[in-house]
Amino acid sequence: STASAVTEVKGNASARAETVVTALSLFNGELTADAVTARASAGTGYSGAGGNVNGSGVTNLKVNGQTLSFTAPATTKVTLGDWGQLTIGSAAVDRSAPDGAKGYRGFVTEIDIYLTADHGGLPANSEIQVGYADAAAQTAPPLTGTTTSPSPDALPVPATPDIASGDSPRDRVRRRNAG
C-alpha cells in the first residue's frame, strides 16, 4: 500500500492525493482485489476552483471467488451475505467557501465495508475503508479595502527606537562584543 499527498501554492493553489493498495485480501480471502486506487485533485484558476477523482477504481474485485461487475464511476452497493454491506466507488464534492471565495473539495472511497453483524473477528457496526483520497483548494477571498484607525486610547508608536533605554538591537550587539 502507498499513499501520497502534494500541495502547491504559486499563482494558483493545487492539491493532489493518491492511495494505492495492491493484492488486497480481507476476511481470509472472502473479499479480494488486484488493486484499489483512489485519486483526488483540486485546484484554483481564473474561473474559480475545481477538481476531480479521475483515475480512481478497483481492479478484479471478487467476493467469495465471484468477480463483481460494476460500472465506474457510479457508486455500487453489494450485500455481503448476512453480515455486511459493500459500497464501491463512493465520491462526493463540496464547493463551500467563505463569502467571496470559490472552493472545491473532492473525496473518494473506493471500498467501504460496513458490518451489520459480527464477522471475521470484528463486531457489528465496524467499518473498513480501503482506497481513500481527499483534495481541496480555495481561492483567496477578495480584499475588503477597509482600513482600521487606531483607537483613541492607543499609545502612540515612536517612529524611531528608544536608544536611550539601552535595549535597542544595536546596543545588545555592542554589549556582547564589548566583553
mmCIF file with all atom_site columns, C-alpha atoms in Angstrom:
data_model
loop_
_atom_site.group_PDB
_atom_site.id
_atom_site.type_symbol
_atom_site.label_atom_id
_atom_site.label_alt_id
_atom_site.label_comp_id
_atom_site.label_asym_id
_atom_site.label_entity_id
_atom_site.label_seq_id
_atom_site.pdbx_PDB_ins_code
_atom_site.Cartn_x
_atom_site.Cartn_y
_atom_site.Cartn_z
_atom_site.occupancy
_atom_site.B_iso_or_equiv
_atom_site.pdbx_formal_charge
_atom_site.auth_seq_id
_atom_site.auth_comp_id
_atom_site.auth_asym_id
_atom_site.auth_atom_id
_atom_site.pdbx_PDB_model_num
ATOM 1   C CA . SER A 1 1   ? 0.000   0.000   0.000   1.00 0.00 ? 1   SER A CA 1
ATOM 2   C CA . THR A 1 2   ? 1.248   3.504   -0.790  1.00 0.00 ? 2   THR A CA 1
ATOM 3   C CA . ALA A 1 3   ? -0.088  6.958   -0.060  1.00 0.00 ? 3   ALA A CA 1
ATOM 4   C CA . SER A 1 4   ? 0.992   10.406  -1.178  1.00 0.00 ? 4   SER A CA 1
ATOM 5   C CA . ALA A 1 5   ? -0.190  13.989  -0.966  1.00 0.00 ? 5   ALA A CA 1
ATOM 6   C CA . VAL A 1 6   ? 1.127   17.121  -2.687  1.00 0.00 ? 6   VAL A CA 1
ATOM 7   C CA . THR A 1 7   ? 0.136   20.742  -2.170  1.00 0.00 ? 7   THR A CA 1
ATOM 8   C CA . GLU A 1 8   ? 1.363   23.703  -4.202  1.00 0.00 ? 8   GLU A CA 1
ATOM 9   C CA . VAL A 1 9   ? 0.609   27.389  -3.962  1.00 0.00 ? 9   VAL A CA 1
ATOM 10  C CA . LYS A 1 10  ? 2.099   29.553  -6.666  1.00 0.00 ? 10  LYS A CA 1
ATOM 11  C CA . GLY A 1 11  ? -0.153  31.895  -8.623  1.00 0.00 ? 11  GLY A CA 1
ATOM 12  C CA . ASN A 1 12  ? -2.936  29.375  -8.090  1.00 0.00 ? 12  ASN A CA 1
ATOM 13  C CA . ALA A 1 13  ? -3.392  26.662  -5.471  1.00 0.00 ? 13  ALA A CA 1
ATOM 14  C CA . SER A 1 14  ? -3.391  22.950  -6.274  1.00 0.00 ? 14  SER A CA 1
ATOM 15  C CA . ALA A 1 15  ? -3.575  19.726  -4.293  1.00 0.00 ? 15  ALA A CA 1
ATOM 16  C CA . ARG A 1 16  ? -3.330  16.046  -5.198  1.00 0.00 ? 16  ARG A CA 1
ATOM 17  C CA . ALA A 1 17  ? -3.800  12.926  -3.085  1.00 0.00 ? 17  ALA A CA 1
ATOM 18  C CA . GLU A 1 18  ? -3.443  9.275   -4.003  1.00 0.00 ? 18  GLU A CA 1
ATOM 19  C CA . THR A 1 19  ? -3.574  5.892   -2.310  1.00 0.00 ? 19  THR A CA 1
ATOM 20  C CA . VAL A 1 20  ? -2.802  2.588   -3.977  1.00 0.00 ? 20  VAL A CA 1
ATOM 21  C CA . VAL A 1 21  ? -3.336  -0.842  -2.430  1.00 0.00 ? 21  VAL A CA 1
ATOM 22  C CA . THR A 1 22  ? -2.258  -3.959  -4.311  1.00 0.00 ? 22  THR A CA 1
ATOM 23  C CA . ALA A 1 23  ? -3.130  -7.602  -3.653  1.00 0.00 ? 23  ALA A CA 1
ATOM 24  C CA . LEU A 1 24  ? -5.936  -6.852  -1.192  1.00 0.00 ? 24  LEU A CA 1
ATOM 25  C CA . SER A 1 25  ? -7.352  -9.791  0.777   1.00 0.00 ? 25  SER A CA 1
ATOM 26  C CA . LEU A 1 26  ? -9.875  -9.348  3.596   1.00 0.00 ? 26  LEU A CA 1
ATOM 27  C CA . PHE A 1 27  ? -11.667 -11.893 5.802   1.00 0.00 ? 27  PHE A CA 1
ATOM 28  C CA . ASN A 1 28  ? -9.377  -14.789 4.867   1.00 0.00 ? 28  ASN A CA 1
ATOM 29  C CA . GLY A 1 29  ? -9.878  -14.202 1.151   1.00 0.00 ? 29  GLY A CA 1
ATOM 30  C CA . GLU A 1 30  ? -13.662 -13.662 1.161   1.00 0.00 ? 30  GLU A CA 1
ATOM 31  C CA . LEU A 1 31  ? -13.063 -10.269 -0.464  1.00 0.00 ? 31  LEU A CA 1
ATOM 32  C CA . THR A 1 32  ? -10.067 -9.765  -2.773  1.00 0.00 ? 32  THR A CA 1
ATOM 33  C CA . ALA A 1 33  ? -8.889  -7.225  -5.341  1.00 0.00 ? 33  ALA A CA 1
ATOM 34  C CA . ASP A 1 34  ? -5.790  -6.984  -7.502  1.00 0.00 ? 34  ASP A CA 1
ATOM 35  C CA . ALA A 1 35  ? -5.608  -3.213  -6.930  1.00 0.00 ? 35  ALA A CA 1
ATOM 36  C CA . VAL A 1 36  ? -7.527  -0.387  -5.281  1.00 0.00 ? 36  VAL A CA 1
ATOM 37  C CA . THR A 1 37  ? -6.598  3.133   -6.390  1.00 0.00 ? 37  THR A CA 1
ATOM 38  C CA . ALA A 1 38  ? -8.042  6.387   -5.063  1.00 0.00 ? 38  ALA A CA 1
ATOM 39  C CA . ARG A 1 39  ? -7.008  9.708   -6.614  1.00 0.00 ? 39  ARG A CA 1
ATOM 40  C CA . ALA A 1 40  ? -8.279  13.207  -5.950  1.00 0.00 ? 40  ALA A CA 1
ATOM 41  C CA . SER A 1 41  ? -7.088  16.558  -7.267  1.00 0.00 ? 41  SER A CA 1
ATOM 42  C CA . ALA A 1 42  ? -8.186  20.138  -6.722  1.00 0.00 ? 42  ALA A CA 1
ATOM 43  C CA . GLY A 1 43  ? -7.015  23.499  -7.987  1.00 0.00 ? 43  GLY A CA 1
ATOM 44  C CA . THR A 1 44  ? -7.826  27.135  -8.491  1.00 0.00 ? 44  THR A CA 1
ATOM 45  C CA . GLY A 1 45  ? -7.661  29.256  -11.620 1.00 0.00 ? 45  GLY A CA 1
ATOM 46  C CA . TYR A 1 46  ? -9.088  32.377  -13.201 1.00 0.00 ? 46  TYR A CA 1
ATOM 47  C CA . SER A 1 47  ? -12.592 30.887  -13.263 1.00 0.00 ? 47  SER A CA 1
ATOM 48  C CA . GLY A 1 48  ? -12.667 29.642  -9.665  1.00 0.00 ? 48  GLY A CA 1
ATOM 49  C CA . ALA A 1 49  ? -11.946 26.246  -8.112  1.00 0.00 ? 49  ALA A CA 1
ATOM 50  C CA . GLY A 1 50  ? -12.422 22.707  -9.416  1.00 0.00 ? 50  GLY A CA 1
ATOM 51  C CA . GLY A 1 51  ? -11.029 19.208  -9.448  1.00 0.00 ? 51  GLY A CA 1
ATOM 52  C CA . ASN A 1 52  ? -11.805 15.543  -9.984  1.00 0.00 ? 52  ASN A CA 1
ATOM 53  C CA . VAL A 1 53  ? -11.311 11.983  -8.782  1.00 0.00 ? 53  VAL A CA 1
ATOM 54  C CA . ASN A 1 54  ? -10.229 10.646  -12.189 1.00 0.00 ? 54  ASN A CA 1
ATOM 55  C CA . GLY A 1 55  ? -8.077  7.520   -12.128 1.00 0.00 ? 55  GLY A CA 1
ATOM 56  C CA . SER A 1 56  ? -9.809  6.043   -9.091  1.00 0.00 ? 56  SER A CA 1
ATOM 57  C CA . GLY A 1 57  ? -11.025 2.474   -9.285  1.00 0.00 ? 57  GLY A CA 1
ATOM 58  C CA . VAL A 1 58  ? -10.895 -1.165  -8.226  1.00 0.00 ? 58  VAL A CA 1
ATOM 59  C CA . THR A 1 59  ? -9.312  -3.904  -10.359 1.00 0.00 ? 59  THR A CA 1
ATOM 60  C CA . ASN A 1 60  ? -10.572 -7.506  -10.328 1.00 0.00 ? 60  ASN A CA 1
ATOM 61  C CA . LEU A 1 61  ? -12.763 -7.276  -7.221  1.00 0.00 ? 61  LEU A CA 1
ATOM 62  C CA . LYS A 1 62  ? -14.063 -10.652 -6.030  1.00 0.00 ? 62  LYS A CA 1
ATOM 63  C CA . VAL A 1 63  ? -16.408 -11.667 -3.233  1.00 0.00 ? 63  VAL A CA 1
ATOM 64  C CA . ASN A 1 64  ? -16.235 -15.369 -2.301  1.00 0.00 ? 64  ASN A CA 1
ATOM 65  C CA . GLY A 1 65  ? -14.342 -16.034 -5.527  1.00 0.00 ? 65  GLY A CA 1
ATOM 66  C CA . GLN A 1 66  ? -17.011 -14.433 -7.742  1.00 0.00 ? 66  GLN A CA 1
ATOM 67  C CA . THR A 1 67  ? -15.942 -11.416 -9.794  1.00 0.00 ? 67  THR A CA 1
ATOM 68  C CA . LEU A 1 68  ? -18.129 -8.401  -9.133  1.00 0.00 ? 68  LEU A CA 1
ATOM 69  C CA . SER A 1 69  ? -19.204 -6.420  -12.144 1.00 0.00 ? 69  SER A CA 1
ATOM 70  C CA . PHE A 1 70  ? -19.931 -2.774  -11.582 1.00 0.00 ? 70  PHE A CA 1
ATOM 71  C CA . THR A 1 71  ? -19.921 0.358   -13.667 1.00 0.00 ? 71  THR A CA 1
ATOM 72  C CA . ALA A 1 72  ? -17.450 3.047   -12.668 1.00 0.00 ? 72  ALA A CA 1
ATOM 73  C CA . PRO A 1 73  ? -17.749 5.906   -11.820 1.00 0.00 ? 73  PRO A CA 1
ATOM 74  C CA . ALA A 1 74  ? -21.217 5.158   -10.423 1.00 0.00 ? 74  ALA A CA 1
ATOM 75  C CA . THR A 1 75  ? -21.417 4.133   -6.764  1.00 0.00 ? 75  THR A CA 1
ATOM 76  C CA . THR A 1 76  ? -22.319 0.448   -6.410  1.00 0.00 ? 76  THR A CA 1
ATOM 77  C CA . LYS A 1 77  ? -23.712 -1.264  -3.283  1.00 0.00 ? 77  LYS A CA 1
ATOM 78  C CA . VAL A 1 78  ? -23.458 -5.007  -2.708  1.00 0.00 ? 78  VAL A CA 1
ATOM 79  C CA . THR A 1 79  ? -24.881 -7.058  0.165   1.00 0.00 ? 79  THR A CA 1
ATOM 80  C CA . LEU A 1 80  ? -22.256 -9.307  1.749   1.00 0.00 ? 80  LEU A CA 1
ATOM 81  C CA . GLY A 1 81  ? -24.146 -12.400 2.880   1.00 0.00 ? 81  GLY A CA 1
ATOM 82  C CA . ASP A 1 82  ? -25.979 -11.773 6.126   1.00 0.00 ? 82  ASP A CA 1
ATOM 83  C CA . TRP A 1 83  ? -23.064 -9.886  7.670   1.00 0.00 ? 83  TRP A CA 1
ATOM 84  C CA . GLY A 1 84  ? -22.366 -6.682  5.764   1.00 0.00 ? 84  GLY A CA 1
ATOM 85  C CA . GLN A 1 85  ? -22.729 -4.061  3.071   1.00 0.00 ? 85  GLN A CA 1
ATOM 86  C CA . LEU A 1 86  ? -20.044 -3.206  0.485   1.00 0.00 ? 86  LEU A CA 1
ATOM 87  C CA . THR A 1 87  ? -20.024 0.205   -1.195  1.00 0.00 ? 87  THR A CA 1
ATOM 88  C CA . ILE A 1 88  ? -17.742 0.640   -4.213  1.00 0.00 ? 88  ILE A CA 1
ATOM 89  C CA . GLY A 1 89  ? -16.659 3.981   -5.670  1.00 0.00 ? 89  GLY A CA 1
ATOM 90  C CA . SER A 1 90  ? -18.317 6.455   -3.333  1.00 0.00 ? 90  SER A CA 1
ATOM 91  C CA . ALA A 1 91  ? -17.327 10.026  -4.277  1.00 0.00 ? 91  ALA A CA 1
ATOM 92  C CA . ALA A 1 92  ? -18.538 13.478  -3.296  1.00 0.00 ? 92  ALA A CA 1
ATOM 93  C CA . VAL A 1 93  ? -17.812 17.143  -3.950  1.00 0.00 ? 93  VAL A CA 1
ATOM 94  C CA . ASP A 1 94  ? -18.094 20.069  -1.549  1.00 0.00 ? 94  ASP A CA 1
ATOM 95  C CA . ARG A 1 95  ? -17.931 23.550  -3.091  1.00 0.00 ? 95  ARG A CA 1
ATOM 96  C CA . SER A 1 96  ? -18.439 25.551  0.090   1.00 0.00 ? 96  SER A CA 1
ATOM 97  C CA . ALA A 1 97  ? -16.120 28.512  0.763   1.00 0.00 ? 97  ALA A CA 1
ATOM 98  C CA . PRO A 1 98  ? -16.094 31.769  2.701   1.00 0.00 ? 98  PRO A CA 1
ATOM 99  C CA . ASP A 1 99  ? -18.005 34.711  1.202   1.00 0.00 ? 99  ASP A CA 1
ATOM 100 C CA . GLY A 1 100 ? -16.337 35.941  -1.969  1.00 0.00 ? 100 GLY A CA 1
ATOM 101 C CA . ALA A 1 101 ? -14.114 32.852  -2.395  1.00 0.00 ? 101 ALA A CA 1
ATOM 102 C CA . LYS A 1 102 ? -14.586 29.750  -4.556  1.00 0.00 ? 102 LYS A CA 1
ATOM 103 C CA . GLY A 1 103 ? -13.871 26.325  -3.106  1.00 0.00 ? 103 GLY A CA 1
ATOM 104 C CA . TYR A 1 104 ? -13.630 22.708  -4.202  1.00 0.00 ? 104 TYR A CA 1
ATOM 105 C CA . ARG A 1 105 ? -13.109 19.572  -2.129  1.00 0.00 ? 105 ARG A CA 1
ATOM 106 C CA . GLY A 1 106 ? -13.330 16.209  -3.848  1.00 0.00 ? 106 GLY A CA 1
ATOM 107 C CA . PHE A 1 107 ? -13.085 12.931  -1.984  1.00 0.00 ? 107 PHE A CA 1
ATOM 108 C CA . VAL A 1 108 ? -13.470 9.275   -2.892  1.00 0.00 ? 108 VAL A CA 1
ATOM 109 C CA . THR A 1 109 ? -13.620 5.973   -1.024  1.00 0.00 ? 109 THR A CA 1
ATOM 110 C CA . GLU A 1 110 ? -13.223 3.024   -3.387  1.00 0.00 ? 110 GLU A CA 1
ATOM 111 C CA . ILE A 1 111 ? -14.113 0.211   -0.961  1.00 0.00 ? 111 ILE A CA 1
ATOM 112 C CA . ASP A 1 112 ? -16.235 0.735   2.145   1.00 0.00 ? 112 ASP A CA 1
ATOM 113 C CA . ILE A 1 113 ? -17.354 -2.325  4.108   1.00 0.00 ? 113 ILE A CA 1
ATOM 114 C CA . TYR A 1 114 ? -19.898 -1.889  6.879   1.00 0.00 ? 114 TYR A CA 1
ATOM 115 C CA . LEU A 1 115 ? -20.551 -4.905  9.115   1.00 0.00 ? 115 LEU A CA 1
ATOM 116 C CA . THR A 1 116 ? -24.204 -5.388  10.012  1.00 0.00 ? 116 THR A CA 1
ATOM 117 C CA . ALA A 1 117 ? -23.295 -8.434  12.147  1.00 0.00 ? 117 ALA A CA 1
ATOM 118 C CA . ASP A 1 118 ? -20.157 -9.803  13.817  1.00 0.00 ? 118 ASP A CA 1
ATOM 119 C CA . HIS A 1 119 ? -17.844 -11.205 11.152  1.00 0.00 ? 119 HIS A CA 1
ATOM 120 C CA . GLY A 1 120 ? -14.202 -12.213 10.813  1.00 0.00 ? 120 GLY A CA 1
ATOM 121 C CA . GLY A 1 121 ? -13.441 -11.335 14.424  1.00 0.00 ? 121 GLY A CA 1
ATOM 122 C CA . LEU A 1 122 ? -14.882 -7.832  14.117  1.00 0.00 ? 122 LEU A CA 1
ATOM 123 C CA . PRO A 1 123 ? -18.028 -6.678  15.905  1.00 0.00 ? 123 PRO A CA 1
ATOM 124 C CA . ALA A 1 124 ? -21.180 -5.457  14.177  1.00 0.00 ? 124 ALA A CA 1
ATOM 125 C CA . ASN A 1 125 ? -21.081 -1.762  13.197  1.00 0.00 ? 125 ASN A CA 1
ATOM 126 C CA . SER A 1 126 ? -17.364 -1.974  12.311  1.00 0.00 ? 126 SER A CA 1
ATOM 127 C CA . GLU A 1 127 ? -16.325 -0.216  9.115   1.00 0.00 ? 127 GLU A CA 1
ATOM 128 C CA . ILE A 1 128 ? -13.355 -0.845  6.853   1.00 0.00 ? 128 ILE A CA 1
ATOM 129 C CA . GLN A 1 129 ? -12.381 1.685   4.186   1.00 0.00 ? 129 GLN A CA 1
ATOM 130 C CA . VAL A 1 130 ? -9.757  0.934   1.545   1.00 0.00 ? 130 VAL A CA 1
ATOM 131 C CA . GLY A 1 131 ? -8.651  3.469   -1.052  1.00 0.00 ? 131 GLY A CA 1
ATOM 132 C CA . TYR A 1 132 ? -9.485  6.928   0.276   1.00 0.00 ? 132 TYR A CA 1
ATOM 133 C CA . ALA A 1 133 ? -8.271  10.217  -1.220  1.00 0.00 ? 133 ALA A CA 1
ATOM 134 C CA . ASP A 1 134 ? -9.275  13.799  -0.440  1.00 0.00 ? 134 ASP A CA 1
ATOM 135 C CA . ALA A 1 135 ? -8.037  17.027  -2.068  1.00 0.00 ? 135 ALA A CA 1
ATOM 136 C CA . ALA A 1 136 ? -9.198  20.614  -1.566  1.00 0.00 ? 136 ALA A CA 1
ATOM 137 C CA . ALA A 1 137 ? -8.353  24.077  -2.903  1.00 0.00 ? 137 ALA A CA 1
ATOM 138 C CA . GLN A 1 138 ? -9.850  27.507  -2.399  1.00 0.00 ? 138 GLN A CA 1
ATOM 139 C CA . THR A 1 139 ? -9.407  30.916  -3.974  1.00 0.00 ? 139 THR A CA 1
ATOM 140 C CA . ALA A 1 140 ? -8.483  33.783  -1.706  1.00 0.00 ? 140 ALA A CA 1
ATOM 141 C CA . PRO A 1 141 ? -11.418 35.906  -0.583  1.00 0.00 ? 141 PRO A CA 1
ATOM 142 C CA . PRO A 1 142 ? -11.430 39.365  -2.159  1.00 0.00 ? 142 PRO A CA 1
ATOM 143 C CA . LEU A 1 143 ? -9.677  42.146  -0.304  1.00 0.00 ? 143 LEU A CA 1
ATOM 144 C CA . THR A 1 144 ? -12.163 44.287  1.529   1.00 0.00 ? 144 THR A CA 1
ATOM 145 C CA . GLY A 1 145 ? -10.272 47.547  1.017   1.00 0.00 ? 145 GLY A CA 1
ATOM 146 C CA . THR A 1 146 ? -11.134 48.701  4.513   1.00 0.00 ? 146 THR A CA 1
ATOM 147 C CA . THR A 1 147 ? -8.570  50.208  6.816   1.00 0.00 ? 147 THR A CA 1
ATOM 148 C CA . THR A 1 148 ? -8.703  50.445  10.548  1.00 0.00 ? 148 THR A CA 1
ATOM 149 C CA . SER A 1 149 ? -7.963  53.526  12.585  1.00 0.00 ? 149 SER A CA 1
ATOM 150 C CA . PRO A 1 150 ? -6.246  53.245  15.942  1.00 0.00 ? 150 PRO A CA 1
ATOM 151 C CA . SER A 1 151 ? -8.477  53.648  18.932  1.00 0.00 ? 151 SER A CA 1
ATOM 152 C CA . PRO A 1 152 ? -8.248  56.974  20.770  1.00 0.00 ? 152 PRO A CA 1
ATOM 153 C CA . ASP A 1 153 ? -6.899  55.094  23.813  1.00 0.00 ? 153 ASP A CA 1
ATOM 154 C CA . ALA A 1 154 ? -3.951  53.572  21.883  1.00 0.00 ? 154 ALA A CA 1
ATOM 155 C CA . LEU A 1 155 ? -0.485  54.756  22.826  1.00 0.00 ? 155 LEU A CA 1
ATOM 156 C CA . PRO A 1 156 ? 1.483   56.385  20.032  1.00 0.00 ? 156 PRO A CA 1
ATOM 157 C CA . VAL A 1 157 ? 4.151   54.227  18.426  1.00 0.00 ? 157 VAL A CA 1
ATOM 158 C CA . PRO A 1 158 ? 7.503   56.063  18.224  1.00 0.00 ? 158 PRO A CA 1
ATOM 159 C CA . ALA A 1 159 ? 8.899   56.432  14.717  1.00 0.00 ? 159 ALA A CA 1
ATOM 160 C CA . THR A 1 160 ? 12.422  55.584  15.898  1.00 0.00 ? 160 THR A CA 1
ATOM 161 C CA . PRO A 1 161 ? 13.560  53.141  18.587  1.00 0.00 ? 161 PRO A CA 1
ATOM 162 C CA . ASP A 1 162 ? 14.246  54.487  22.052  1.00 0.00 ? 162 ASP A CA 1
ATOM 163 C CA . ILE A 1 163 ? 18.004  54.099  22.071  1.00 0.00 ? 163 ILE A CA 1
ATOM 164 C CA . ALA A 1 164 ? 18.234  55.728  25.495  1.00 0.00 ? 164 ALA A CA 1
ATOM 165 C CA . SER A 1 165 ? 16.626  52.654  27.021  1.00 0.00 ? 165 SER A CA 1
ATOM 166 C CA . GLY A 1 166 ? 19.746  50.631  26.262  1.00 0.00 ? 166 GLY A CA 1
ATOM 167 C CA . ASP A 1 167 ? 17.658  47.856  24.729  1.00 0.00 ? 167 ASP A CA 1
ATOM 168 C CA . SER A 1 168 ? 17.875  48.539  21.027  1.00 0.00 ? 168 SER A CA 1
ATOM 169 C CA . PRO A 1 169 ? 19.285  45.740  18.837  1.00 0.00 ? 169 PRO A CA 1
ATOM 170 C CA . ARG A 1 170 ? 22.380  47.841  18.168  1.00 0.00 ? 170 ARG A CA 1
ATOM 171 C CA . ASP A 1 171 ? 23.038  48.234  21.936  1.00 0.00 ? 171 ASP A CA 1
ATOM 172 C CA . ARG A 1 172 ? 22.637  44.463  22.530  1.00 0.00 ? 172 ARG A CA 1
ATOM 173 C CA . VAL A 1 173 ? 25.240  43.704  19.865  1.00 0.00 ? 173 VAL A CA 1
ATOM 174 C CA . ARG A 1 174 ? 27.698  46.212  21.331  1.00 0.00 ? 174 ARG A CA 1
ATOM 175 C CA . ARG A 1 175 ? 27.335  44.759  24.801  1.00 0.00 ? 175 ARG A CA 1
ATOM 176 C CA . ARG A 1 176 ? 28.022  41.201  23.632  1.00 0.00 ? 176 ARG A CA 1
ATOM 177 C CA . ASN A 1 177 ? 31.094  42.222  21.652  1.00 0.00 ? 177 ASN A CA 1
ATOM 178 C CA . ALA A 1 178 ? 32.418  44.565  24.345  1.00 0.00 ? 178 ALA A CA 1
ATOM 179 C CA . GLY A 1 179 ? 33.299  41.802  26.785  1.00 0.00 ? 179 GLY A CA 1
#
